XYZ file of N, CA, C and O in Angstrom:
548
model
N -20.669 11.765 41.350
C -19.493 12.011 41.999
C -18.560 12.378 41.057
O -18.229 11.662 39.772
N -17.685 13.378 41.211
C -16.644 14.008 40.203
C -15.370 12.980 40.333
O -15.160 12.499 41.291
N -14.696 12.970 39.218
C -13.454 12.136 39.260
C -12.328 12.999 39.513
O -12.120 14.261 39.584
N -11.545 12.365 40.569
C -10.406 13.082 41.171
C -9.328 13.617 40.025
O -9.322 12.724 38.950
N -8.917 14.647 40.313
C -7.937 15.311 39.350
C -6.682 14.491 39.133
O -6.183 14.391 38.171
N -6.241 13.749 40.217
C -5.191 12.842 40.074
C -5.450 11.679 39.087
O -4.391 11.343 38.294
N -6.587 11.232 39.110
C -6.990 10.127 38.176
C -7.002 10.679 36.711
O -6.478 10.166 35.718
N -7.498 12.060 36.383
C -7.655 12.536 35.187
C -6.187 12.734 34.839
O -5.789 12.566 33.492
N -5.309 13.310 35.625
C -3.849 13.614 35.284
C -3.203 12.210 34.799
O -2.463 12.329 33.798
N -3.344 11.175 35.734
C -2.831 9.845 35.393
C -3.186 9.470 33.916
O -2.632 9.143 33.155
N -4.586 9.519 33.602
C -5.116 9.247 32.458
C -4.547 9.983 31.104
O -4.239 9.412 30.281
N -4.387 11.285 31.608
C -3.829 12.307 30.315
C -2.333 11.747 30.209
O -1.939 11.685 28.771
N -1.452 11.406 31.113
C 0.000 11.255 31.039
C -0.027 9.825 30.099
O 0.703 9.590 29.293
N -0.928 8.970 30.722
C -0.858 7.654 30.284
C -1.208 7.499 28.655
O -0.621 6.986 27.712
N -2.282 8.446 28.254
C -2.632 8.514 26.961
C -1.500 9.153 25.955
O -1.449 8.766 24.833
N -1.056 10.131 26.462
C 0.002 11.052 25.808
C 1.232 10.033 25.611
O 1.814 9.937 24.429
N 1.628 9.175 26.600
C 2.703 8.218 26.482
C 2.272 7.020 25.278
O 3.387 6.823 24.623
N 0.919 6.655 25.360
C 0.728 5.516 24.445
C 0.735 6.143 22.988
O 1.052 5.519 22.003
N 0.236 7.314 22.862
C 0.215 7.974 21.477
C 1.763 8.281 21.004
O 1.748 8.001 19.773
N 2.604 8.563 21.915
C 3.949 8.548 21.503
C 4.632 7.283 21.049
O 5.524 7.298 20.468
N 4.087 6.316 21.597
C 4.608 4.875 21.290
C 3.992 4.280 19.973
O 4.441 3.121 19.691
N 3.032 4.737 19.352
C 2.363 4.310 18.234
C 3.487 4.166 17.089
O 4.531 5.029 17.003
N 3.453 3.143 16.329
C 4.245 3.050 15.104
C 4.072 3.761 13.974
O 2.755 3.630 13.739
N 4.874 4.559 13.470
C 4.315 5.561 12.400
C 4.074 4.576 11.208
O 4.713 3.350 11.038
N 3.241 4.992 10.474
C 3.140 4.235 9.141
C 4.151 4.356 8.218
O 4.965 5.283 8.029
N 4.255 3.220 7.274
C 5.361 3.195 6.485
C 5.160 4.053 5.073
O 3.794 4.090 4.830
N 5.914 4.942 4.788
C 5.600 5.601 3.459
C 5.416 4.626 2.359
O 6.016 3.613 2.255
N 4.508 4.856 1.505
C 4.250 4.233 0.193
C 4.426 4.943 -0.994
O 4.940 5.940 -1.255
N 4.203 4.231 -2.323
C 4.567 4.783 -3.532
C 4.128 6.093 -3.658
O 4.894 7.207 -4.295
N 2.582 6.430 -3.328
C 2.184 7.753 -3.589
C 3.003 8.901 -2.748
O 3.240 9.694 -3.098
N 3.286 8.344 -1.597
C 4.345 9.358 -0.765
C 5.543 9.732 -1.653
O 6.004 10.912 -1.797
N 6.260 8.617 -2.219
C 7.350 8.937 -2.811
C 7.039 9.674 -4.178
O 7.963 10.633 -4.682
N 5.945 9.323 -4.820
C 5.669 10.135 -6.190
C 5.618 11.594 -5.952
O 5.911 12.385 -6.800
N 5.133 12.053 -4.614
C 4.952 13.442 -4.291
C 6.397 14.078 -4.101
O 6.575 15.038 -4.796
N 7.320 13.445 -3.410
C 8.739 13.775 -3.399
C 9.242 13.788 -4.731
O 10.015 14.729 -5.082
N 8.990 12.841 -5.587
C 9.421 12.800 -6.946
C 9.034 13.939 -7.722
O 9.948 14.644 -8.506
N 7.648 14.388 -7.552
C 7.280 15.332 -8.419
C 7.810 16.624 -7.972
O 8.323 17.557 -8.859
N 8.294 16.916 -6.836
C 8.810 18.164 -6.120
C 10.212 18.137 -6.264
O 10.774 19.264 -6.468
N 11.049 17.215 -6.421
C 12.577 17.170 -6.454
C 13.318 16.656 -7.657
O 14.525 16.733 -7.833
N 12.502 15.802 -8.473
C 13.398 15.006 -9.437
C 12.792 15.093 -11.089
O 13.569 14.899 -11.962
N 11.411 15.622 -10.948
C 10.764 15.813 -12.500
C 11.614 16.574 -13.433
O 11.755 16.364 -14.447
N 12.184 17.824 -12.779
C 12.835 18.571 -13.704
C 14.012 18.100 -14.581
O 14.305 18.256 -15.814
N 14.514 16.902 -14.080
C 15.834 16.467 -14.749
C 15.133 14.972 -15.203
O 15.726 14.617 -16.418
N 14.490 14.096 -14.463
C 14.131 12.925 -14.978
C 12.933 12.761 -15.659
O 12.475 11.668 -16.090
N 11.909 13.972 -15.537
C 10.926 13.909 -16.255
C 9.693 13.076 -15.332
O 9.975 12.433 -14.487
N 8.431 13.438 -15.874
C 7.399 12.724 -15.207
C 7.200 11.338 -15.142
O 6.844 10.605 -14.354
N 7.810 10.850 -16.365
C 7.711 9.452 -16.596
C 9.035 8.709 -15.931
O 9.080 7.633 -15.886
N 9.927 9.613 -15.279
C 11.055 9.051 -14.791
C 12.228 8.476 -15.878
O 13.284 7.875 -15.590
N 11.977 8.577 -17.063
C 12.915 8.258 -18.134
C 13.956 9.231 -18.491
O 14.751 8.962 -19.567
N 14.294 10.288 -17.729
C 15.429 11.120 -17.949
C 15.181 12.051 -18.888
O 16.004 12.588 -19.524
N 13.958 12.426 -19.154
C 13.568 13.346 -20.253
C 12.772 14.710 -19.597
O 12.159 15.200 -20.192
N 13.342 15.051 -18.473
C 12.893 16.258 -17.865
C 13.128 17.519 -18.603
O 14.060 17.639 -19.440
N 12.507 18.820 -18.320
C 12.849 19.951 -18.847
C 14.324 20.518 -18.666
O 14.810 21.157 -19.688
N 14.829 20.084 -17.736
C 16.395 20.566 -17.507
C 17.224 19.678 -18.112
O 18.641 19.988 -18.146
N 16.784 18.480 -18.515
C 17.827 17.394 -18.808
C 18.711 17.876 -20.344
O 19.913 17.207 -20.384
N 18.013 18.797 -20.959
C 18.640 18.978 -22.273
C 20.124 19.932 -21.823
O 21.104 19.663 -22.544
N 20.171 20.590 -20.782
C 21.222 21.414 -20.528
C 22.212 20.628 -19.711
O 23.315 21.254 -19.201
N 22.229 19.468 -19.314
C 23.222 18.636 -18.618
C 24.309 18.119 -19.467
O 23.895 17.733 -20.706
N 25.341 18.009 -18.779
C 26.354 17.338 -19.516
C 26.053 16.012 -19.890
O 26.386 15.171 -21.057
N 25.356 15.181 -18.915
C 25.038 13.604 -19.336
C 23.684 13.487 -19.014
O 23.115 14.298 -17.969
N 23.013 12.710 -19.728
C 21.518 12.455 -19.703
C 21.304 11.898 -18.393
O 22.000 10.929 -17.985
N 20.223 12.377 -17.693
C 19.872 11.851 -16.332
C 19.497 10.247 -16.707
O 18.957 10.004 -17.679
N 19.644 9.450 -15.534
C 19.384 8.064 -15.680
C 17.754 7.849 -15.861
O 16.897 8.491 -15.387
N 17.443 6.829 -16.756
C 16.073 6.258 -16.801
C 15.913 5.418 -15.651
O 16.316 4.193 -15.463
N 15.178 5.996 -14.655
C 14.865 5.433 -13.504
C 13.750 4.254 -13.650
O 13.456 3.350 -12.607
N 13.203 3.899 -14.657
C 12.288 2.965 -15.001
C 12.914 1.777 -15.200
O 12.296 0.637 -15.370
N 14.266 1.724 -15.653
C 15.071 0.577 -15.948
C 16.040 0.032 -14.948
O 16.961 -0.811 -15.331
N 16.089 0.719 -13.771
C 17.079 0.290 -12.620
C 17.118 -1.376 -12.386
O 17.997 -1.995 -12.396
N 15.795 -1.958 -12.531
C 15.924 -3.357 -12.021
C 16.191 -4.091 -13.254
O 16.857 -5.042 -13.058
N 15.830 -3.557 -14.402
C 16.091 -4.375 -15.875
C 17.543 -4.359 -15.822
O 18.330 -5.558 -16.173
N 18.344 -3.105 -15.613
C 19.907 -3.161 -15.774
C 20.467 -3.966 -14.550
O 21.910 -3.766 -14.313
N 19.765 -4.334 -13.492
C 20.466 -5.045 -12.508
C 19.922 -6.480 -12.213
O 19.635 -7.057 -11.333
N 19.767 -7.001 -13.520
C 19.360 -8.500 -13.492
C 17.802 -8.698 -13.252
O 17.548 -9.879 -12.650
N 17.068 -7.719 -13.181
C 15.667 -7.943 -12.905
C 15.379 -7.690 -11.415
O 14.213 -7.664 -10.972
N 16.307 -7.236 -10.461
C 16.057 -6.861 -9.161
C 16.378 -5.499 -9.012
O 17.321 -5.142 -9.184
N 15.421 -4.775 -8.166
C 15.560 -3.562 -7.882
C 16.591 -3.190 -7.119
O 16.728 -3.831 -5.973
N 17.694 -2.316 -7.590
C 19.093 -2.098 -6.601
C 18.759 -1.105 -5.484
O 19.354 -0.176 -5.561
N 17.837 -1.640 -4.535
C 17.547 -0.859 -3.415
C 18.644 -0.188 -2.749
O 18.678 1.104 -2.598
N 19.902 -0.615 -2.145
C 20.882 -0.142 -1.676
C 21.769 0.774 -2.578
O 22.095 1.783 -2.034
N 21.960 0.531 -3.852
C 22.698 1.509 -4.615
C 21.676 2.704 -4.862
O 22.428 3.566 -4.910
N 20.490 2.584 -5.103
C 19.634 3.571 -5.269
C 19.727 4.522 -4.044
O 19.605 5.747 -4.224
N 19.295 3.862 -3.035
C 19.294 4.616 -1.663
C 20.602 5.491 -1.435
O 20.803 6.719 -1.112
N 21.858 4.739 -1.790
C 23.285 5.380 -1.447
C 23.354 6.521 -2.545
O 23.627 7.553 -2.190
N 22.941 6.545 -3.647
C 22.976 7.340 -4.623
C 22.184 8.608 -4.309
O 22.480 9.818 -4.490
N 20.921 8.295 -4.049
C 20.069 9.433 -3.777
C 20.412 10.143 -2.423
O 20.492 11.587 -2.551
N 20.612 9.470 -1.611
C 20.926 9.883 -0.111
C 22.283 10.886 -0.275
O 22.618 11.856 0.469
N 23.104 10.338 -1.189
C 24.575 11.043 -1.194
C 25.703 10.188 -0.985
O 26.005 9.842 0.207
N 26.020 9.612 -2.145
C 26.934 8.551 -1.996
C 28.383 8.960 -1.683
O 29.003 9.894 -2.213
N 28.750 8.355 -0.533
C 30.241 8.881 -0.034
C 31.337 8.734 -0.839
O 32.205 9.272 -0.743
N 31.190 7.562 -1.775
C 32.210 7.551 -2.709
C 32.165 8.368 -3.850
O 33.337 8.473 -4.588
N 31.358 9.275 -3.858
C 31.397 10.479 -5.051
C 31.381 11.806 -4.460
O 30.224 11.865 -3.828
N 32.250 12.441 -4.386
C 32.283 13.698 -3.996
C 30.825 14.623 -4.623
O 30.542 14.291 -5.732
N 30.819 15.640 -4.083
C 29.803 16.469 -4.757
C 30.256 17.171 -6.021
O 29.257 17.439 -6.710
N 31.220 17.200 -6.416
C 31.702 17.761 -7.662
C 31.699 16.675 -8.810
O 31.706 17.132 -10.048
N 31.757 15.140 -8.378
C 31.578 14.194 -9.262
C 30.076 13.783 -9.949
O 29.830 13.187 -10.745
N 29.163 14.406 -9.444
C 27.935 14.094 -9.478
C 26.848 15.521 -9.670
O 27.432 16.549 -9.337
N 26.084 15.340 -10.626
C 25.133 16.580 -10.983
C 23.899 16.433 -10.143
O 23.695 17.421 -9.778
N 23.457 15.357 -9.582
C 22.292 15.122 -8.926
C 22.480 15.862 -7.348
O 23.712 15.330 -6.736
N 21.548 16.573 -6.923
C 21.780 16.931 -5.558
C 21.956 15.832 -4.444
O 21.209 14.949 -4.682
N 22.520 16.097 -3.493
C 22.637 14.983 -2.366
C 21.522 15.616 -1.329
O 21.222 16.680 -0.877
N 20.515 14.677 -1.102
C 19.558 14.605 -0.180
C 20.034 14.091 1.334
O 20.283 12.892 1.238
N 20.007 14.895 2.202
C 20.405 14.443 3.580
C 20.014 15.464 4.565
O 18.919 16.119 4.523
N 20.974 15.668 5.450
C 20.658 16.573 6.522
C 19.400 16.389 7.314
O 19.402 15.278 8.005
N 18.542 17.399 7.351
C 17.661 17.291 8.306
C 16.583 16.089 8.216
O 16.055 15.520 8.967
N 16.455 15.673 6.868
C 15.638 14.419 6.717
C 16.068 13.130 7.521
O 15.288 12.303 7.673
N 17.322 13.314 7.841
C 17.697 11.965 8.701
C 17.088 11.747 10.115
O 17.200 10.830 10.716
N 16.439 13.054 10.327
C 15.779 12.979 11.866
C 14.501 12.135 11.927
O 14.284 11.838 12.961
N 13.929 11.752 10.606
C 12.555 11.209 10.591
C 13.050 9.774 9.803
O 12.900 9.915 8.441
N 13.276 8.754 10.532
C 13.713 7.592 9.665
C 12.662 6.335 9.952
O 11.836 6.377 10.973
N 12.491 5.471 9.033
C 11.886 4.214 9.228
C 12.672 3.192 8.761
O 13.533 3.240 7.847
N 12.402 2.060 9.357
C 13.185 0.756 9.009
C 12.797 0.045 7.785
O 11.519 -0.106 7.374
N 13.680 -0.117 6.757
C 13.279 -0.868 5.490
C 14.479 -1.896 5.203
O 15.370 -1.593 5.822
N 14.112 -2.801 4.492
C 15.084 -3.983 4.373
C 15.889 -3.550 3.017
O 15.407 -3.163 1.997
N 17.156 -3.523 3.385
C 18.246 -3.171 2.215
C 19.223 -4.306 2.307
O 19.903 -4.454 3.199
N 19.062 -4.970 1.260
C 20.020 -6.137 1.155
C 19.786 -7.287 2.411
O 20.714 -7.640 2.885
N 18.703 -7.418 2.846
C 18.299 -8.180 3.807
C 18.304 -7.643 5.258
O 18.321 -8.402 5.951
N 18.870 -6.257 5.364
C 19.242 -5.907 6.749
C 18.301 -4.642 7.003
O 17.983 -3.922 6.021
N 17.428 -4.865 7.932
C 16.683 -3.628 8.278
C 17.432 -2.217 8.593
O 18.357 -2.386 9.411
N 17.222 -1.182 7.776
C 18.134 -0.098 7.839
C 17.325 0.986 8.032
O 16.386 1.234 7.433
N 17.762 2.057 9.084
C 16.928 3.023 9.303
C 16.995 4.142 8.058
O 18.295 4.179 7.584
N 16.021 4.524 7.588
C 16.075 5.342 6.210
C 15.226 6.648 6.367
O 14.139 6.460 6.996
N 15.653 7.672 5.921
C 14.756 8.870 5.885
C 13.442 8.476 5.318
O 13.440 7.805 4.357
N 12.306 8.936 5.986
C 10.959 8.492 5.534
C 10.804 8.942 4.208
O 10.294 8.217 3.516
N 11.013 10.099 3.797
C 10.796 10.638 2.470
C 11.661 9.773 1.324
O 11.033 9.601 0.287
N 12.903 9.305 1.675
C 13.693 8.418 0.614
C 13.002 7.038 0.616
O 13.003 6.357 -0.238
N 12.351 6.619 1.811
C 11.820 5.320 2.031
C 10.432 5.347 0.898
O 10.398 4.335 0.123
N 9.955 6.482 0.817
C 8.810 6.549 0.136
C 9.109 6.660 -1.564
O 8.679 5.977 -2.338
N 10.298 7.363 -1.669
C 10.802 7.523 -3.068
C 11.287 6.050 -3.421
O 10.880 5.888 -4.678
N 11.857 5.364 -2.739
C 12.228 3.951 -3.207
C 10.910 3.368 -3.597
O 11.126 2.387 -4.438
N 9.961 3.264 -2.773
C 8.562 2.543 -2.987
C 8.171 2.926 -4.320
O 7.796 2.132 -5.083
N 8.235 4.112 -4.684
C 7.742 4.790 -6.004
C 8.585 4.261 -7.041
O 8.128 3.789 -8.079
N 9.844 4.297 -6.780
C 10.731 3.791 -7.886
C 10.563 2.505 -8.338
O 10.653 2.166 -9.401
N 10.400 1.551 -7.377
C 10.338 0.270 -7.514
C 8.780 0.103 -8.261
O 8.651 -0.835 -9.096
N 7.909 0.834 -8.017
C 6.534 0.787 -8.554
C 6.661 1.157 -10.022
O 5.804 0.743 -10.996
N 7.604 1.932 -10.653
C 7.579 2.277 -11.973
C 8.457 1.663 -12.782
O 8.944 1.851 -13.993
N 9.076 0.520 -12.359
C 10.065 -0.433 -13.190
C 9.542 -1.073 -14.340
O 8.272 -1.489 -14.242
N 10.066 -1.179 -15.365
C 9.429 -1.697 -16.634
C 10.295 -3.131 -16.796
O 11.407 -3.250 -16.483
């Protein structure tokens, strides 16, 4: 006995709806390492210590990203790092050397805890934060 088309249609619509409702996986340190390799290595270096190939030509040495927690009393400064990477509104584009990351990446966000508050954060930057936290010394 063939299955009625209306039942197949209902099943297809329900399946599509369920697929759209799945919770996306959270980015992890390897995801952030990939973003770091594509966007940060030239200044911060593979080690994240500010010794990239372009760092010698900069007026100020890039931040040693492996010491962020140490310089913040042992706690990774997630809010400050995110604010600076994404584009700190307190510093205009002329006051900073690092490019601002924003724009289209704001369309794909995941919730991460920033100072105890779940904050919608661009997926790629959430991965980058996970990576930076993993390289702290």
